[in-house]
Short mmCIF file of N, CA and C in Angstrom, two decimals:
data_model
loop_
_atom_site.label_atom_id
_atom_site.label_comp_id
_atom_site.label_asym_id
_atom_site.label_seq_id
_atom_site.Cartn_x
_atom_site.Cartn_y
_atom_site.Cartn_z
N UNK A 9 3.65 17.97 -4.44
CA UNK A 9 4.93 17.67 -5.04
C UNK A 9 5.49 18.92 -5.70
N UNK A 10 6.77 18.91 -5.95
CA UNK A 10 7.43 20.07 -6.55
C UNK A 10 7.14 20.12 -8.05
N UNK A 11 7.66 21.18 -8.72
CA UNK A 11 7.46 21.33 -10.16
C UNK A 11 8.29 20.32 -10.95
N UNK A 12 9.30 19.73 -10.32
CA UNK A 12 10.11 18.73 -11.00
C UNK A 12 9.31 17.42 -11.10
N UNK A 13 9.62 16.60 -12.11
CA UNK A 13 8.90 15.33 -12.21
C UNK A 13 9.15 14.47 -10.98
N UNK A 14 8.14 13.71 -10.57
CA UNK A 14 8.32 12.87 -9.38
C UNK A 14 9.28 11.72 -9.65
N UNK A 15 9.84 11.21 -8.59
CA UNK A 15 10.63 9.98 -8.65
C UNK A 15 9.63 8.83 -8.59
N UNK A 16 9.79 7.87 -9.49
CA UNK A 16 8.85 6.74 -9.54
C UNK A 16 9.54 5.46 -9.09
N UNK A 17 8.91 4.82 -8.12
CA UNK A 17 9.35 3.49 -7.66
C UNK A 17 8.33 2.51 -8.20
N UNK A 18 8.82 1.44 -8.81
CA UNK A 18 7.91 0.48 -9.44
C UNK A 18 8.24 -0.92 -8.92
N UNK A 19 7.18 -1.64 -8.50
CA UNK A 19 7.34 -3.02 -8.04
C UNK A 19 6.27 -3.86 -8.76
N UNK A 20 6.69 -4.98 -9.33
CA UNK A 20 5.77 -5.89 -10.02
C UNK A 20 5.80 -7.22 -9.28
N UNK A 21 4.62 -7.79 -9.05
CA UNK A 21 4.53 -9.05 -8.31
C UNK A 21 3.43 -9.92 -8.91
N UNK A 22 3.71 -11.20 -9.04
CA UNK A 22 2.73 -12.18 -9.50
C UNK A 22 2.01 -12.76 -8.27
N UNK A 23 0.72 -13.05 -8.42
CA UNK A 23 -0.06 -13.68 -7.36
C UNK A 23 -0.81 -14.88 -7.92
N UNK A 24 -0.97 -15.89 -7.08
CA UNK A 24 -1.75 -17.06 -7.50
C UNK A 24 -3.25 -16.80 -7.29
N UNK A 25 -3.61 -15.73 -6.60
CA UNK A 25 -5.00 -15.38 -6.33
C UNK A 25 -5.58 -14.57 -7.49
N UNK A 26 -6.91 -14.53 -7.54
CA UNK A 26 -7.61 -13.79 -8.60
C UNK A 26 -7.40 -12.28 -8.43
N UNK A 27 -7.58 -11.52 -9.52
CA UNK A 27 -7.48 -10.05 -9.40
C UNK A 27 -8.43 -9.48 -8.35
N UNK A 28 -9.63 -10.06 -8.23
CA UNK A 28 -10.60 -9.56 -7.27
C UNK A 28 -10.09 -9.71 -5.83
N UNK A 29 -9.53 -10.89 -5.52
CA UNK A 29 -9.04 -11.13 -4.15
C UNK A 29 -7.86 -10.21 -3.84
N UNK A 30 -6.95 -10.04 -4.81
CA UNK A 30 -5.80 -9.18 -4.57
C UNK A 30 -6.26 -7.73 -4.41
N UNK A 31 -7.15 -7.29 -5.25
CA UNK A 31 -7.65 -5.92 -5.16
C UNK A 31 -8.33 -5.68 -3.81
N UNK A 32 -9.20 -6.60 -3.42
CA UNK A 32 -9.94 -6.43 -2.17
C UNK A 32 -9.02 -6.38 -0.95
N UNK A 33 -7.88 -7.05 -1.02
CA UNK A 33 -6.93 -7.04 0.10
C UNK A 33 -6.38 -5.64 0.37
N UNK A 34 -6.45 -4.76 -0.62
CA UNK A 34 -5.98 -3.37 -0.45
C UNK A 34 -6.98 -2.51 0.28
N UNK A 35 -8.26 -2.95 0.33
CA UNK A 35 -9.30 -2.10 0.91
C UNK A 35 -9.94 -2.69 2.17
N UNK A 36 -9.80 -3.97 2.40
CA UNK A 36 -10.41 -4.63 3.55
C UNK A 36 -9.50 -4.46 4.77
N UNK A 37 -9.98 -3.80 5.84
CA UNK A 37 -9.13 -3.57 7.02
C UNK A 37 -8.53 -4.85 7.60
N UNK A 38 -9.29 -5.94 7.62
CA UNK A 38 -8.76 -7.20 8.13
C UNK A 38 -7.54 -7.64 7.31
N UNK A 39 -7.66 -7.58 6.00
CA UNK A 39 -6.54 -7.98 5.14
C UNK A 39 -5.39 -7.00 5.23
N UNK A 40 -5.68 -5.73 5.31
CA UNK A 40 -4.59 -4.73 5.43
C UNK A 40 -3.75 -5.04 6.66
N UNK A 41 -4.41 -5.39 7.76
CA UNK A 41 -3.70 -5.73 8.98
C UNK A 41 -2.90 -7.02 8.90
N UNK A 42 -3.20 -7.85 7.92
CA UNK A 42 -2.47 -9.11 7.74
C UNK A 42 -1.20 -8.96 6.93
N UNK A 43 -1.24 -8.10 5.90
CA UNK A 43 -0.10 -8.08 4.98
C UNK A 43 0.63 -6.74 4.88
N UNK A 44 -0.06 -5.66 5.14
CA UNK A 44 0.61 -4.37 4.96
C UNK A 44 1.35 -3.95 6.23
N UNK A 45 0.80 -4.33 7.37
CA UNK A 45 1.38 -3.94 8.65
C UNK A 45 1.33 -5.12 9.60
N UNK A 46 2.01 -4.98 10.72
CA UNK A 46 1.96 -5.97 11.77
C UNK A 46 3.15 -6.92 11.77
N UNK A 47 3.14 -7.85 12.72
CA UNK A 47 4.30 -8.73 12.92
C UNK A 47 4.59 -9.65 11.75
N UNK A 48 3.62 -9.88 10.87
CA UNK A 48 3.88 -10.70 9.69
C UNK A 48 4.73 -9.99 8.66
N UNK A 49 4.93 -8.68 8.83
CA UNK A 49 5.68 -7.88 7.86
C UNK A 49 6.97 -7.35 8.47
N UNK A 50 6.85 -6.80 9.69
CA UNK A 50 8.03 -6.25 10.37
C UNK A 50 7.74 -6.20 11.87
N UNK A 51 8.72 -5.82 12.64
CA UNK A 51 8.57 -5.78 14.09
C UNK A 51 7.76 -4.55 14.48
N UNK A 52 6.45 -4.72 14.52
CA UNK A 52 5.55 -3.61 14.86
C UNK A 52 4.22 -4.18 15.32
N UNK A 53 3.44 -3.31 15.94
CA UNK A 53 2.10 -3.65 16.42
C UNK A 53 1.09 -2.76 15.72
N UNK A 54 0.02 -3.35 15.21
CA UNK A 54 -1.05 -2.57 14.59
C UNK A 54 -1.94 -2.03 15.70
N UNK A 55 -2.07 -0.71 15.79
CA UNK A 55 -2.89 -0.07 16.81
C UNK A 55 -4.29 0.25 16.30
N UNK A 56 -4.38 0.62 15.03
CA UNK A 56 -5.69 1.02 14.50
C UNK A 56 -5.64 1.01 12.97
N UNK A 57 -6.69 0.48 12.37
CA UNK A 57 -6.86 0.58 10.92
C UNK A 57 -8.24 1.15 10.67
N UNK A 58 -8.27 2.35 10.12
CA UNK A 58 -9.52 3.02 9.79
C UNK A 58 -9.49 3.26 8.29
N UNK A 59 -10.56 2.83 7.61
CA UNK A 59 -10.54 2.89 6.17
C UNK A 59 -11.92 3.24 5.62
N UNK A 60 -12.01 4.30 4.88
CA UNK A 60 -13.24 4.71 4.19
C UNK A 60 -12.98 4.51 2.70
N UNK A 61 -13.20 3.27 2.25
CA UNK A 61 -12.80 2.85 0.89
C UNK A 61 -13.80 3.31 -0.16
N UNK A 62 -13.70 4.57 -0.51
CA UNK A 62 -14.49 5.16 -1.60
C UNK A 62 -13.67 6.31 -2.16
N UNK A 63 -13.95 6.68 -3.40
CA UNK A 63 -13.22 7.81 -3.97
C UNK A 63 -13.48 9.05 -3.12
N UNK A 64 -12.41 9.67 -2.67
CA UNK A 64 -12.52 10.81 -1.76
C UNK A 64 -12.46 10.40 -0.30
N UNK A 65 -12.62 9.10 -0.02
CA UNK A 65 -12.52 8.59 1.33
C UNK A 65 -11.07 8.55 1.79
N UNK A 66 -10.87 8.51 3.09
CA UNK A 66 -9.52 8.54 3.64
C UNK A 66 -9.23 7.27 4.43
N UNK A 67 -7.94 7.08 4.72
CA UNK A 67 -7.53 5.97 5.57
C UNK A 67 -6.49 6.46 6.56
N UNK A 68 -6.39 5.70 7.65
CA UNK A 68 -5.39 5.94 8.68
C UNK A 68 -4.99 4.58 9.24
N UNK A 69 -3.72 4.23 9.07
CA UNK A 69 -3.18 2.97 9.56
C UNK A 69 -2.12 3.30 10.59
N UNK A 70 -2.47 3.13 11.86
CA UNK A 70 -1.58 3.51 12.95
C UNK A 70 -0.87 2.27 13.50
N UNK A 71 0.46 2.33 13.54
CA UNK A 71 1.26 1.21 14.07
C UNK A 71 2.25 1.74 15.09
N UNK A 72 2.75 0.82 15.93
CA UNK A 72 3.80 1.16 16.89
C UNK A 72 5.03 0.33 16.56
N UNK A 73 6.15 1.03 16.32
CA UNK A 73 7.44 0.37 16.10
C UNK A 73 8.34 0.79 17.26
N UNK A 74 8.64 -0.20 18.09
CA UNK A 74 9.35 0.04 19.34
C UNK A 74 8.54 1.05 20.15
N UNK A 75 9.02 2.25 20.37
CA UNK A 75 8.26 3.22 21.16
C UNK A 75 7.61 4.29 20.29
N UNK A 76 7.79 4.21 18.98
CA UNK A 76 7.28 5.25 18.07
C UNK A 76 5.97 4.84 17.42
N UNK A 77 4.97 5.71 17.49
CA UNK A 77 3.71 5.49 16.78
C UNK A 77 3.78 6.18 15.44
N UNK A 78 3.40 5.46 14.39
CA UNK A 78 3.48 5.97 13.02
C UNK A 78 2.10 5.82 12.38
N UNK A 79 1.56 6.94 11.90
CA UNK A 79 0.25 6.93 11.27
C UNK A 79 0.43 7.12 9.77
N UNK A 80 0.04 6.10 8.99
CA UNK A 80 0.09 6.18 7.53
C UNK A 80 -1.29 6.64 7.08
N UNK A 81 -1.34 7.74 6.37
CA UNK A 81 -2.63 8.33 6.00
C UNK A 81 -2.68 8.56 4.49
N UNK A 82 -3.90 8.68 3.98
CA UNK A 82 -4.06 8.97 2.56
C UNK A 82 -5.52 9.12 2.18
N UNK A 83 -5.72 9.42 0.93
CA UNK A 83 -7.05 9.62 0.35
C UNK A 83 -7.14 8.81 -0.94
N UNK A 84 -8.26 8.12 -1.10
CA UNK A 84 -8.47 7.35 -2.33
C UNK A 84 -8.85 8.30 -3.47
N UNK A 85 -8.11 8.21 -4.57
CA UNK A 85 -8.34 9.07 -5.72
C UNK A 85 -9.08 8.34 -6.84
N UNK A 86 -8.88 7.04 -6.96
CA UNK A 86 -9.56 6.23 -7.97
C UNK A 86 -9.71 4.81 -7.45
N UNK A 87 -10.89 4.24 -7.64
CA UNK A 87 -11.15 2.85 -7.26
C UNK A 87 -11.93 2.23 -8.39
N UNK A 88 -11.29 1.33 -9.14
CA UNK A 88 -11.92 0.66 -10.26
C UNK A 88 -11.67 -0.84 -10.09
N UNK A 89 -12.51 -1.46 -9.25
CA UNK A 89 -12.34 -2.88 -8.92
C UNK A 89 -12.54 -3.74 -10.16
N UNK A 90 -11.69 -4.72 -10.39
CA UNK A 90 -10.53 -5.17 -9.64
C UNK A 90 -9.21 -4.80 -10.30
N UNK A 91 -9.18 -3.73 -11.08
CA UNK A 91 -7.97 -3.49 -11.87
C UNK A 91 -7.15 -2.26 -11.51
N UNK A 92 -7.75 -1.25 -10.90
CA UNK A 92 -7.02 0.01 -10.78
C UNK A 92 -7.39 0.69 -9.45
N UNK A 93 -6.36 1.12 -8.73
CA UNK A 93 -6.54 1.79 -7.45
C UNK A 93 -5.47 2.87 -7.35
N UNK A 94 -5.87 4.08 -6.96
CA UNK A 94 -4.92 5.18 -6.79
C UNK A 94 -5.24 5.85 -5.46
N UNK A 95 -4.19 6.11 -4.68
CA UNK A 95 -4.37 6.81 -3.41
C UNK A 95 -3.13 7.62 -3.08
N UNK A 96 -3.34 8.66 -2.27
CA UNK A 96 -2.21 9.42 -1.75
C UNK A 96 -1.65 8.65 -0.57
N UNK A 97 -0.41 8.97 -0.20
CA UNK A 97 0.25 8.24 0.88
C UNK A 97 1.16 9.21 1.61
N UNK A 98 1.00 9.29 2.91
CA UNK A 98 1.84 10.16 3.71
C UNK A 98 1.98 9.58 5.11
N UNK A 99 2.91 10.10 5.85
CA UNK A 99 3.09 9.72 7.24
C UNK A 99 2.58 10.86 8.11
N UNK A 100 1.77 10.50 9.09
CA UNK A 100 1.24 11.41 10.11
C UNK A 100 0.11 12.30 9.64
N UNK A 101 0.31 13.09 8.62
CA UNK A 101 -0.76 13.98 8.17
C UNK A 101 -0.58 14.26 6.69
N UNK A 102 -1.68 14.60 6.06
CA UNK A 102 -1.62 14.94 4.65
C UNK A 102 -0.98 16.32 4.51
N UNK A 103 -0.01 16.42 3.63
CA UNK A 103 0.69 17.67 3.41
C UNK A 103 0.78 17.93 1.92
N UNK A 104 1.39 19.04 1.57
CA UNK A 104 1.61 19.35 0.16
C UNK A 104 2.63 18.41 -0.47
N UNK A 105 3.33 17.66 0.37
CA UNK A 105 4.36 16.75 -0.13
C UNK A 105 3.85 15.31 -0.21
N UNK A 106 2.57 15.17 -0.48
CA UNK A 106 2.00 13.85 -0.59
C UNK A 106 2.67 13.04 -1.68
N UNK A 107 2.76 11.77 -1.47
CA UNK A 107 3.15 10.88 -2.54
C UNK A 107 1.89 10.20 -3.05
N UNK A 108 2.03 9.55 -4.20
CA UNK A 108 0.87 8.93 -4.82
C UNK A 108 1.23 7.49 -5.17
N UNK A 109 0.30 6.58 -4.85
CA UNK A 109 0.50 5.17 -5.15
C UNK A 109 -0.58 4.73 -6.14
N UNK A 110 -0.15 4.08 -7.22
CA UNK A 110 -1.06 3.55 -8.22
C UNK A 110 -0.88 2.03 -8.27
N UNK A 111 -1.98 1.32 -8.20
CA UNK A 111 -1.99 -0.14 -8.28
C UNK A 111 -2.73 -0.53 -9.55
N UNK A 112 -2.07 -1.32 -10.40
CA UNK A 112 -2.72 -1.87 -11.59
C UNK A 112 -2.62 -3.38 -11.51
N UNK A 113 -3.75 -4.06 -11.73
CA UNK A 113 -3.81 -5.52 -11.61
C UNK A 113 -4.38 -6.07 -12.91
N UNK A 114 -3.67 -7.03 -13.50
CA UNK A 114 -4.14 -7.68 -14.73
C UNK A 114 -4.16 -9.19 -14.50
N UNK A 115 -5.17 -9.87 -15.08
CA UNK A 115 -5.21 -11.34 -14.96
C UNK A 115 -4.01 -11.97 -15.65
N UNK A 116 -3.49 -13.04 -15.05
CA UNK A 116 -2.40 -13.84 -15.63
C UNK A 116 -2.69 -15.29 -15.29
N UNK A 117 -3.11 -16.06 -16.27
CA UNK A 117 -3.44 -17.47 -16.01
C UNK A 117 -4.54 -17.58 -14.98
N UNK A 118 -4.29 -18.36 -13.92
CA UNK A 118 -5.30 -18.49 -12.85
C UNK A 118 -5.10 -17.45 -11.76
N UNK A 119 -4.09 -16.60 -11.89
CA UNK A 119 -3.81 -15.57 -10.90
C UNK A 119 -3.81 -14.18 -11.52
N UNK A 120 -2.87 -13.38 -11.10
CA UNK A 120 -2.79 -12.03 -11.64
C UNK A 120 -1.40 -11.44 -11.42
N UNK A 121 -1.17 -10.32 -12.08
CA UNK A 121 0.07 -9.57 -11.91
C UNK A 121 -0.29 -8.18 -11.42
N UNK A 122 0.37 -7.74 -10.37
CA UNK A 122 0.14 -6.42 -9.79
C UNK A 122 1.36 -5.54 -10.06
N UNK A 123 1.09 -4.35 -10.56
CA UNK A 123 2.15 -3.36 -10.74
C UNK A 123 1.86 -2.19 -9.82
N UNK A 124 2.78 -1.91 -8.93
CA UNK A 124 2.67 -0.80 -7.98
C UNK A 124 3.63 0.30 -8.43
N UNK A 125 3.12 1.51 -8.56
CA UNK A 125 3.95 2.66 -8.88
C UNK A 125 3.77 3.69 -7.78
N UNK A 126 4.86 4.02 -7.11
CA UNK A 126 4.81 5.00 -6.02
C UNK A 126 5.59 6.24 -6.48
N UNK A 127 4.90 7.34 -6.62
CA UNK A 127 5.51 8.60 -7.06
C UNK A 127 5.78 9.47 -5.84
N UNK A 128 7.03 9.88 -5.71
CA UNK A 128 7.42 10.72 -4.57
C UNK A 128 8.10 11.98 -5.09
N UNK A 129 8.07 13.01 -4.27
CA UNK A 129 8.73 14.26 -4.60
C UNK A 129 10.23 14.00 -4.81
N UNK A 130 10.85 14.67 -5.81
CA UNK A 130 12.28 14.44 -6.08
C UNK A 130 13.18 14.66 -4.86
N UNK A 131 12.76 15.49 -3.93
CA UNK A 131 13.62 15.72 -2.77
C UNK A 131 13.73 14.48 -1.88
N UNK A 132 12.86 13.49 -2.11
CA UNK A 132 12.91 12.23 -1.35
C UNK A 132 13.57 11.12 -2.17
N UNK A 133 14.24 11.47 -3.24
CA UNK A 133 14.84 10.47 -4.15
C UNK A 133 15.77 9.51 -3.42
N UNK A 134 16.48 9.98 -2.42
CA UNK A 134 17.41 9.09 -1.72
C UNK A 134 16.70 7.96 -0.99
N UNK A 135 15.38 8.08 -0.78
CA UNK A 135 14.61 7.05 -0.11
C UNK A 135 13.94 6.08 -1.08
N UNK A 136 14.18 6.24 -2.38
CA UNK A 136 13.53 5.39 -3.38
C UNK A 136 13.84 3.91 -3.15
N UNK A 137 15.07 3.59 -2.84
CA UNK A 137 15.44 2.20 -2.61
C UNK A 137 14.72 1.61 -1.41
N UNK A 138 14.63 2.39 -0.33
CA UNK A 138 13.92 1.92 0.87
C UNK A 138 12.42 1.76 0.58
N UNK A 139 11.89 2.69 -0.22
CA UNK A 139 10.47 2.59 -0.58
C UNK A 139 10.21 1.32 -1.38
N UNK A 140 11.07 1.05 -2.36
CA UNK A 140 10.91 -0.16 -3.16
C UNK A 140 11.04 -1.41 -2.28
N UNK A 141 12.02 -1.41 -1.40
CA UNK A 141 12.20 -2.57 -0.50
C UNK A 141 10.99 -2.76 0.40
N UNK A 142 10.43 -1.67 0.90
CA UNK A 142 9.26 -1.77 1.76
C UNK A 142 8.06 -2.37 1.05
N UNK A 143 7.77 -1.87 -0.14
CA UNK A 143 6.64 -2.41 -0.90
C UNK A 143 6.89 -3.86 -1.31
N UNK A 144 8.12 -4.19 -1.67
CA UNK A 144 8.45 -5.57 -2.03
C UNK A 144 8.19 -6.50 -0.85
N UNK A 145 8.59 -6.08 0.34
CA UNK A 145 8.33 -6.87 1.55
C UNK A 145 6.84 -7.04 1.79
N UNK A 146 6.08 -5.95 1.67
CA UNK A 146 4.64 -6.02 1.92
C UNK A 146 3.95 -6.92 0.89
N UNK A 147 4.32 -6.79 -0.38
CA UNK A 147 3.68 -7.62 -1.40
C UNK A 147 4.05 -9.09 -1.22
N UNK A 148 5.24 -9.36 -0.73
CA UNK A 148 5.61 -10.73 -0.39
C UNK A 148 4.73 -11.26 0.74
N UNK A 149 4.46 -10.43 1.73
CA UNK A 149 3.58 -10.82 2.83
C UNK A 149 2.16 -11.07 2.32
N UNK A 150 1.72 -10.27 1.36
CA UNK A 150 0.39 -10.48 0.78
C UNK A 150 0.34 -11.83 0.06
N UNK A 151 1.35 -12.14 -0.72
CA UNK A 151 1.39 -13.44 -1.42
C UNK A 151 1.36 -14.59 -0.41
N UNK A 152 2.12 -14.47 0.68
CA UNK A 152 2.12 -15.52 1.71
C UNK A 152 0.75 -15.63 2.38
N UNK A 153 0.08 -14.49 2.57
CA UNK A 153 -1.24 -14.52 3.20
C UNK A 153 -2.24 -15.28 2.34
N UNK A 154 -2.15 -15.14 1.03
CA UNK A 154 -3.06 -15.89 0.15
C UNK A 154 -2.76 -17.37 0.17
N UNK A 155 -1.50 -17.72 0.40
CA UNK A 155 -1.11 -19.12 0.40
C UNK A 155 -1.30 -19.79 1.76
N UNK A 156 -1.64 -18.99 2.78
CA UNK A 156 -1.81 -19.55 4.13
C UNK A 156 -3.05 -20.45 4.19
N UNK A 157 -3.01 -21.51 5.01
CA UNK A 157 -4.17 -22.39 5.15
C UNK A 157 -5.42 -21.60 5.58
N UNK A 158 -6.55 -21.95 5.02
CA UNK A 158 -7.81 -21.33 5.40
C UNK A 158 -8.12 -20.01 4.73
N UNK A 159 -7.34 -19.63 3.72
CA UNK A 159 -7.60 -18.35 3.04
C UNK A 159 -8.13 -18.54 1.64
N UNK A 160 -8.39 -19.77 1.24
CA UNK A 160 -8.87 -20.02 -0.13
C UNK A 160 -10.23 -19.43 -0.35
#
């Protein structure tokens, strides 16, 4: 990122599921393919989900949208189950312009509240609205996945 402060996109979502279940959905390849990518989220096909869920481990989520293949990549910086997760986020390859995503989960009643903060380089500020909309869509898909029959 540049020397200027990053642009922060913040999305907060309530879940009826426990903090542990919500947290695990961020690291389990089966769950990632259900809510973060694929036809349940947008018009795309999941080609590959590779995930080394440990601090310093990397991930690669490859999807096809129409004729374009898009590889979402990153490195886990902090994993503190079930409350805190931090990872870098980029498209195609890790670069000096990495963005950073922080997930904080706190219990709320019988469920939990998730706060997602995505920090991007200021030169990408014009994409903040699209970034927020994308994460809002994905978190909505995650909530629906927990409410689907057979996922209790």
